[in-house]
């Protein structure tokens, strides 16, 4: 933590800052310049970091307070250099293979779920998705089949042998969802639902945490930190677009987050081009781009008859479209892996703070 | 709903669109131009609105689909022209008086809660605030006193006679929080936690819904719609800043939302300058601005000793600062009410769509 | 400048960083912790700041680089504590009085300009505005009357005795605009048109610099720095809304910028609620809010017949609306000045960096 | 244009709207519903579009006004279905081949420019870039070599036979820049510098228009429309990142803009990963992603010794890094072109309006 005193700050004010630091058992290091004093605190400040920064920032004579360590620990690559690889029903996520999660937005019935599962499995999908509890912007929209949907999903797993993923919306649902599904998904609107994060942290199942559409990468990793610090190290991150001023697309897919996250954290990174773009014909180019950027996998919505879908039909692929796309994704993934031996060869160092916006 | 066919669309494609509309019992109105056909659907499309718009938007020959009605009903002023006035323990919110909600960020103990309550009550506060369950970005930060905190809050109510407000974070907490507090608060991170919205919709207590920091006004009103459609018409909206590219302030306080909401909805609108700005010295000017813009009230954090606060100390006011500010707020509120007899005198009509960004 | 070395950085890497600093005649201060080294550079780094930060940020072993001084000098309050007061034709801007700039968006003819000028002058306006060269999003829209418009503006000045302001769009126009108008305006789209900033910096006229709709406060002050460092200390800043994800308003008016700028810089701050909101009926509440937040003045569009205006009619006030609003603004301004003796009483210190977004 | 009347609107108010439309020689089409009237105007409204929409939007009884046609004409694919292919010195841009523009951020001297040119040419670059007039956020930063730099760039062209691109910052520079360079670049800060757009529209050279960092895709196409409507059909669009709330990267690269622009316009689309990410090690993954998303090419910064660069060294590639990346880009480009025969196969229709944000 770096405390910059203002140009006119008195020695007494600097002393008060040092005393405040010592009251937290921290050691201040002085840096005297011709115009001002800068006080540094090295090492890990621990859980008081944010409160202490707030206090210091309004002390008389203080110009600014800047953290020098990131607030996430367990999810940072600095503390855990090796990639986290998650294994579910024999499928590995984050080990260099391409993960493809596919299935309907909402599970609308038994037959459509089984049929979709068989088709996407045949085309190379490695995880089945399907929504049973649906968070909908409007209270008047279809809210999902609930437990009945979970049963169909479990049946699809049995049919195909593929692991499944589905969303859980509240702590009270965690147990039942964990009973039927292999991976629990926390949706974009619940990324900072801390009660839910803590609950899935204790569920004994891998969790895929979607980025909040208004969340910074740091907040996203802090949300993952909630899950990991509750006892669950098996977290997958899923980029699905952020909110910007652009209105021609539903969200702005932030693909730069992929290489950035691979640098900051050891957790696998999946990209969801369906929700980011909101349009079927934008899914394929953005899925290809995600794989080229180094994503560990993608998640897409597939429906036997998208025009009849009860939710998100406009962004769902047909079976044929999915098959063509999966074929292309595996080819590009192989090519990129062959060409790019060392993804960080360009790295040298990797400072990312203090980046002024241009 | 307006469906614009593209310039090269065939008559068959237009027929398919009309058939799709009729399958939902909607009546298409044709508008033939020299270059293209535009198909209009009038009246309320009902709960299928979003799904139908999605379907139409990807039908061959369709250029664009635009809604003509807003998706919220119960919360719209069009459907409910009179202001909603909420009465709690004899205090009215939304009736033209100035509501001031004040108290500590976190309830840290009995004495500090009671002392703060007495002080802010004497200075004119009309509602007591205090956090017992705290949503914190970091899992390592102080998470609140829980039920013990609620008890102190209830005691403070007894002491002062003022109604209380506190945050509820998950459906399982609604009952206990409703037992101790008069108004339930849903925080910014939970604005689209639909399980929670539905639960507070059934709690029999007024609810203050904070705007999600990444949420549009339309999404915010849709979230309020969840609560109202669950049976609870007593919803207060609270603007607390949105996420933008500006980094000098924690959030960007969107005060234009105040007159805009007064036009769009009948619900009262409160402004929270503490969380929006994150700095004590920015609270007063923004509170004054909120009242001048026509807000029904403000919510601020006050602490007996902000520098020792366990959360958000840097944005908490001292007792003296609060007293001075409350005095100024009541004066400006009176002046504005005297000067502005008819807040919509400038309105004439009030079209807000189709506004191109400049 | 603070250079944080990563946990695994070698002593050689730290030495390279120190050598790089010394090659710029800067003195590194070491801070040794148990986990890492932090190297501080105190004092003013000078014009190489941004390039040096970039270089350091990619050196091996460097985790992050953070500036400790702001990049603007001449415009900062730290270097120039007293308020800049700008006097034009006997009117003062920035001295605690309320500046009201009013007039038509575009000057559409002689009569409408003179009539508007007389009316707004009678109602209390202190500066006349009117556009002669208009930046328009569409090449097919009315582009202004050019020099003919400037002549009408000068005539209106003669009639009323009020100083005038009008926009200049390119370096080649500066001379002619400066011949006819007292204050030169640089528009939002040209905030980083450096050729233009340098040209108006040499024009010998006060300049009002509108904030770029996508610009941070720091970039805005850097743009003002271009003008001041070109020799012109008379710069007025004008907040006019920024680009956000909200689509119900044209822009999001960032009123928190007002007290923040008063802390960061000595330059006067004007608010333009017309362009920020894009709607006539939102102008008055946001103008009142701006004054309550401490703005030095406002700029609004007024038109004899807004419904017939050739540009921005939907946000222009009628004469009556302007008169009513001006009356209210002066009252609120007086009240706020009386109540708030010391606008920074709440300040104590004023740290604004390191604010994590919540 | 669709005018939705509010529920309580009178017949007289609707008549006034129709009269307003007829005064512009437009024909209103009525759509009567049970709750409200909707008035449609079909066909092209022409240059008055924005002003008329503004006027209608504030007429009594009007609820909203929505455009049904896009404001850009000459740049839209609807009006010009075939791809624009730009040929410069025998190199084609936009014809399905991969364009790679490479060179130093700033031209710092003759030798470094020639050496870089030879190297990137040998590695497959198709266009040489180099900055002579540099727009810098700080007035204290290196502003470029000016005409001397242009001469070195022209010499590099002679050496390699490759066409060149360089930035022009003001109308007065257009002539000299056009004398030395094959393609004129308009930078992100000048995207809405209409004087400059008009000037480059008359320069007789292809123009690459970078997206404003705060500009929507529609505004970007409107800026291109300025150039094309001034007589120059040879416009290249360059996506370089937009301003969002995320602070870990300098900008957020909006790769979805690539397939979207290919749908909306016939102009070629280039991606600049150097400025978007601001970090060398993020350039390669984002360049690969851009090509996989279907970009017509990329523009990157290359420097003989990035650590000694006078600007943007932290995002410049070394010669080796550029060579490796170019090799990978050509491979992925070939693979994608082979796999994706018809980039719009998933399209069906392509409605993009009315997309509610999720």
Coordinates of N, CA and C in Angstrom, one line a residue, chain A residues 2 4-8 29-38 40 42-44 49-50 53 56-70 78-79 192 216 218-219 243-247 263-264 347-358, chain C residues 2 4-8 29-38 40 42-44 49-50 53 56-70 78-79 192 216 218-219 243-247 263-264 347-358:
Chain A
X2 N 0.6 2.2 -0.9 CA 1.4 3.4 -1.0 C 0.5 4.6 -0.6
X4 N 0.5 8.5 -0.6 CA 1.2 9.7 -1.0 C 0.6 10.9 -0.3
X5 N 1.5 11.6 0.5 CA 1.1 12.8 1.2 C 1.0 14.0 0.2
X6 N 0.1 14.9 0.5 CA 0.0 16.0 -0.4 C 1.2 17.0 -0.2
X7 N 1.4 17.9 -1.1 CA 2.5 18.8 -1.1 C 2.6 19.6 0.2
X8 N 1.5 20.1 0.7 CA 1.5 20.9 1.9 C 1.3 20.1 3.2
X29 N 7.2 2.5 5.6 CA 8.5 2.8 5.1 C 8.4 4.2 4.5
X30 N 9.3 5.1 5.0 CA 9.2 6.5 4.5 C 10.1 6.7 3.2
X31 N 9.6 7.5 2.3 CA 10.3 7.9 1.1 C 10.2 9.4 1.0
X32 N 11.3 10.1 1.3 CA 11.2 11.6 1.4 C 11.7 12.1 0.1
X33 N 10.9 12.9 -0.5 CA 11.3 13.6 -1.8 C 11.4 15.1 -1.5
X34 N 11.7 15.9 -2.5 CA 11.8 17.3 -2.3 C 10.4 18.0 -2.1
X35 N 9.4 17.4 -2.7 CA 8.1 18.0 -2.6 C 7.1 17.4 -1.6
X36 N 7.3 16.1 -1.4 CA 6.3 15.4 -0.6 C 6.9 14.1 0.0
X37 N 6.2 13.5 0.9 CA 6.6 12.3 1.5 C 5.6 11.2 1.0
X38 N 6.2 10.0 0.7 CA 5.4 8.9 0.3 C 5.7 7.8 1.3
X40 N 5.2 3.8 2.3 CA 4.9 2.5 1.7 C 4.7 1.5 2.8
X42 N 4.7 -2.7 2.8 CA 5.0 -3.8 2.0 C 4.3 -5.0 2.5
X43 N 4.4 -6.1 1.7 CA 3.8 -7.3 2.2 C 2.3 -7.3 2.1
X44 N 1.7 -8.4 2.6 CA 0.3 -8.6 2.5 C -0.4 -7.9 3.7
X49 N -7.4 -4.8 4.3 CA -7.0 -3.9 3.2 C -8.0 -2.8 2.8
X50 N -9.2 -3.2 2.5 CA -10.1 -2.2 1.9 C -10.5 -1.2 3.0
X53 N -7.6 1.1 3.6 CA -7.4 2.1 2.5 C -8.4 3.2 2.6
X56 N -7.4 5.6 5.5 CA -6.2 6.4 5.2 C -6.6 7.5 4.2
X57 N -7.5 7.1 3.2 CA -7.7 8.0 2.1 C -8.4 9.3 2.6
X58 N -9.0 9.3 3.7 CA -9.6 10.6 4.2 C -8.9 11.2 5.4
X59 N -7.7 10.8 5.6 CA -6.9 11.4 6.7 C -6.3 12.7 6.2
X60 N -6.3 13.7 7.1 CA -5.7 15.0 6.7 C -4.3 14.9 6.1
X61 N -4.0 15.5 5.0 CA -2.7 15.5 4.4 C -2.4 14.4 3.5
X62 N -3.4 13.5 3.4 CA -3.2 12.3 2.4 C -3.7 12.7 1.1
X63 N -2.9 12.5 0.0 CA -3.3 12.9 -1.3 C -3.9 11.6 -2.0
X64 N -3.4 10.5 -1.8 CA -3.9 9.3 -2.4 C -3.4 8.0 -1.8
X65 N -4.1 6.9 -1.9 CA -3.7 5.6 -1.4 C -3.9 4.6 -2.5
X66 N -2.8 3.9 -2.7 CA -2.9 2.9 -3.8 C -2.4 1.5 -3.3
X67 N -3.2 0.5 -3.6 CA -2.8 -0.8 -3.2 C -1.7 -1.3 -4.1
X68 N -0.8 -2.2 -3.5 CA 0.2 -2.8 -4.4 C 0.0 -4.2 -4.6
X69 N -0.9 -4.8 -3.8 CA -1.2 -6.2 -4.0 C -2.6 -6.3 -4.4
X70 N -2.9 -7.4 -5.2 CA -4.3 -7.6 -5.6 C -5.1 -8.2 -4.4
X78 N -0.2 -15.9 -9.0 CA 1.0 -15.7 -8.2 C 1.1 -16.6 -7.1
X79 N -0.1 -16.9 -6.5 CA 0.0 -17.8 -5.3 C -0.2 -19.3 -5.7
X192 N -22.4 -11.5 -7.8 CA -22.1 -10.9 -6.5 C -23.2 -11.2 -5.4
X216 N -16.1 -5.7 -13.2 CA -14.7 -5.7 -13.6 C -14.1 -7.1 -13.4
X218 N -11.5 -7.7 -11.8 CA -11.1 -7.8 -10.4 C -12.2 -8.3 -9.5
X219 N -13.4 -7.7 -9.7 CA -14.6 -8.1 -8.9 C -14.9 -9.5 -9.2
X243 N -21.6 -4.8 -20.3 CA -22.4 -3.7 -20.6 C -21.6 -2.5 -21.1
X244 N -21.9 -2.0 -22.3 CA -21.2 -0.8 -22.7 C -22.2 0.1 -23.4
X245 N -21.7 1.2 -24.0 CA -22.7 2.1 -24.6 C -23.1 1.7 -26.0
X246 N -22.5 0.6 -26.5 CA -22.8 0.1 -27.8 C -24.2 -0.6 -27.8
X247 N -25.1 -0.2 -28.7 CA -26.5 -0.8 -28.6 C -26.7 -1.8 -29.8
X263 N -3.2 -15.0 -17.5 CA -2.1 -14.4 -16.7 C -2.4 -14.2 -15.3
X264 N -3.5 -13.8 -14.9 CA -3.9 -13.4 -13.5 C -4.2 -14.6 -12.7
X347 N 5.3 -12.2 -23.5 CA 5.0 -11.6 -22.3 C 6.1 -10.7 -21.8
X348 N 7.3 -11.4 -21.6 CA 8.2 -10.7 -20.8 C 7.5 -10.5 -19.5
X349 N 7.5 -9.3 -19.0 CA 6.8 -9.0 -17.8 C 5.4 -8.8 -18.1
X350 N 4.6 -8.4 -17.1 CA 3.2 -8.4 -17.5 C 2.5 -7.4 -16.6
X351 N 3.0 -6.2 -16.5 CA 2.4 -5.2 -15.6 C 1.1 -4.7 -16.3
X352 N 0.1 -4.6 -15.5 CA -1.2 -4.2 -16.0 C -1.8 -3.0 -15.2
X353 N -1.1 -2.6 -14.2 CA -1.7 -1.5 -13.4 C -1.2 -0.2 -14.0
X354 N -1.8 0.8 -13.5 CA -1.3 2.2 -13.9 C -1.5 2.5 -15.3
X355 N -2.3 1.6 -16.0 CA -2.5 1.8 -17.4 C -3.5 2.9 -17.6
X356 N -2.9 4.1 -18.1 CA -3.9 5.1 -18.3 C -4.6 4.8 -19.6
X357 N -5.9 5.2 -19.6 CA -6.7 4.9 -20.7 C -6.4 5.9 -21.9
X358 N -6.3 5.4 -23.1 CA -6.0 6.3 -24.2 C -7.2 6.4 -25.2
Chain C
X2 N 5.6 4.6 -8.6 CA 5.9 3.4 -7.7 C 6.0 2.2 -8.6
X4 N 6.3 -1.7 -8.5 CA 6.2 -2.9 -7.6 C 6.8 -4.1 -8.4
X5 N 7.8 -4.7 -7.8 CA 8.4 -5.9 -8.4 C 7.6 -7.1 -8.1
X6 N 7.5 -8.0 -9.0 CA 6.7 -9.3 -8.7 C 7.4 -10.1 -7.6
X7 N 6.7 -11.1 -7.0 CA 7.2 -11.8 -5.9 C 8.5 -12.6 -6.3
X8 N 8.5 -13.1 -7.5 CA 9.7 -13.9 -7.9 C 10.8 -13.1 -8.6
X29 N 14.1 5.0 -4.9 CA 14.1 4.8 -3.4 C 13.7 3.3 -3.2
X30 N 14.5 2.5 -2.6 CA 14.1 1.1 -2.4 C 13.2 0.9 -1.1
X31 N 12.2 0.1 -1.2 CA 11.5 -0.4 -0.1 C 11.5 -1.9 -0.1
X32 N 12.2 -2.5 0.8 CA 12.3 -4.0 0.8 C 11.3 -4.6 1.8
X33 N 10.5 -5.4 1.3 CA 9.6 -6.2 2.1 C 10.0 -7.6 2.2
X34 N 9.2 -8.4 2.9 CA 9.5 -9.8 3.0 C 9.2 -10.6 1.7
X35 N 8.2 -10.1 1.0 CA 7.8 -10.8 -0.3 C 8.3 -10.1 -1.5
X36 N 8.5 -8.8 -1.5 CA 8.9 -8.2 -2.8 C 9.6 -6.8 -2.5
X37 N 10.1 -6.3 -3.6 CA 10.7 -5.0 -3.5 C 9.8 -4.0 -4.2
X38 N 9.7 -2.8 -3.6 CA 9.0 -1.7 -4.2 C 9.9 -0.5 -4.4
X40 N 10.4 3.4 -5.4 CA 9.7 4.6 -5.5 C 10.5 5.7 -6.2
X42 N 10.3 9.8 -6.4 CA 9.5 11.0 -5.8 C 9.7 12.2 -6.7
X43 N 8.9 13.2 -6.4 CA 9.0 14.4 -7.2 C 8.4 14.3 -8.5
X44 N 8.6 15.3 -9.3 CA 8.0 15.4 -10.6 C 8.8 14.7 -11.7
X49 N 7.0 11.2 -18.3 CA 6.2 10.4 -17.4 C 5.5 9.2 -18.1
X50 N 4.7 9.5 -19.1 CA 3.9 8.4 -19.7 C 4.8 7.4 -20.5
X53 N 6.6 5.3 -17.9 CA 5.8 4.3 -17.2 C 5.5 3.1 -18.2
X56 N 8.8 0.9 -18.2 CA 8.9 0.2 -17.0 C 7.9 -1.0 -16.9
X57 N 6.7 -0.7 -17.4 CA 5.6 -1.7 -17.2 C 5.9 -3.0 -17.9
X58 N 6.7 -3.0 -18.9 CA 7.0 -4.3 -19.6 C 8.4 -4.8 -19.3
X59 N 9.1 -4.2 -18.3 CA 10.4 -4.8 -18.0 C 10.3 -6.1 -17.2
X60 N 11.2 -7.0 -17.4 CA 11.1 -8.3 -16.7 C 11.1 -8.1 -15.2
X61 N 10.2 -8.8 -14.5 CA 10.1 -8.7 -13.0 C 9.3 -7.6 -12.5
X62 N 8.7 -6.7 -13.4 CA 7.9 -5.6 -12.9 C 6.5 -6.1 -12.8
X63 N 5.8 -5.9 -11.7 CA 4.4 -6.3 -11.5 C 3.5 -5.2 -11.9
X64 N 3.8 -4.0 -11.5 CA 3.0 -2.9 -11.8 C 3.7 -1.5 -11.6
X65 N 3.2 -0.5 -12.3 CA 3.8 0.8 -12.2 C 2.6 1.8 -12.0
X66 N 2.7 2.6 -10.9 CA 1.6 3.5 -10.6 C 2.2 4.9 -10.4
X67 N 1.5 5.9 -11.1 CA 2.0 7.3 -10.9 C 1.6 7.8 -9.6
X68 N 2.4 8.7 -9.0 CA 1.9 9.3 -7.8 C 1.6 10.8 -8.0
X69 N 1.9 11.3 -9.1 CA 1.5 12.7 -9.4 C 0.6 12.7 -10.6
X70 N -0.2 13.7 -10.6 CA -1.1 13.8 -11.8 C -0.4 14.4 -13.0
X78 N -3.3 22.2 -7.0 CA -2.1 22.0 -6.2 C -1.0 23.1 -6.6
X79 N -0.9 23.3 -7.9 CA 0.1 24.3 -8.4 C -0.4 25.7 -8.4
X192 N -10.2 16.4 -27.9 CA -8.8 15.9 -28.1 C -8.3 16.2 -29.5
X216 N -12.4 10.8 -19.7 CA -12.3 10.9 -18.2 C -12.0 12.3 -17.8
X218 N -9.5 13.2 -16.0 CA -8.1 13.4 -16.2 C -7.8 13.8 -17.6
X219 N -8.4 13.1 -18.6 CA -8.1 13.5 -20.0 C -8.6 14.9 -20.3
X243 N -21.0 9.3 -22.0 CA -21.6 8.1 -22.7 C -21.6 7.0 -21.7
X244 N -22.8 6.4 -21.5 CA -22.9 5.2 -20.6 C -23.8 4.2 -21.3
X245 N -24.1 3.1 -20.6 CA -25.0 2.1 -21.1 C -26.4 2.5 -21.0
X246 N -26.8 3.5 -20.3 CA -28.2 3.9 -20.1 C -28.7 4.6 -21.5
X247 N -29.8 4.1 -21.9 CA -30.3 4.6 -23.2 C -31.5 5.5 -23.1
X263 N -12.1 20.7 -6.6 CA -11.0 20.3 -5.8 C -9.7 20.1 -6.6
X264 N -9.8 19.6 -7.8 CA -8.7 19.3 -8.6 C -8.1 20.4 -9.3
X347 N -14.4 18.2 3.7 CA -13.3 17.6 3.0 C -12.3 16.9 3.9
X348 N -11.8 17.6 4.9 CA -10.6 17.1 5.5 C -9.7 16.9 4.3
X349 N -9.2 15.7 4.2 CA -8.3 15.5 3.1 C -9.2 15.1 1.9
X350 N -8.5 14.8 0.8 CA -9.3 14.6 -0.4 C -8.7 13.6 -1.3
X351 N -8.4 12.5 -0.8 CA -7.8 11.4 -1.6 C -8.8 10.9 -2.6
X352 N -8.5 10.7 -3.8 CA -9.4 10.2 -4.7 C -8.9 9.1 -5.5
X353 N -7.6 8.7 -5.3 CA -7.1 7.6 -6.0 C -7.4 6.3 -5.3
X354 N -7.1 5.2 -6.0 CA -7.2 3.9 -5.3 C -8.6 3.6 -5.0
X355 N -9.5 4.4 -5.4 CA -10.9 4.1 -5.1 C -11.3 2.8 -5.9
X356 N -11.5 1.7 -5.2 CA -12.0 0.6 -5.9 C -13.5 0.8 -6.2
X357 N -13.9 0.3 -7.3 CA -15.3 0.5 -7.7 C -16.1 -0.5 -7.0
X358 N -17.3 -0.1 -6.5 CA -18.1 -1.0 -5.7 C -19.5 -1.2 -6.5

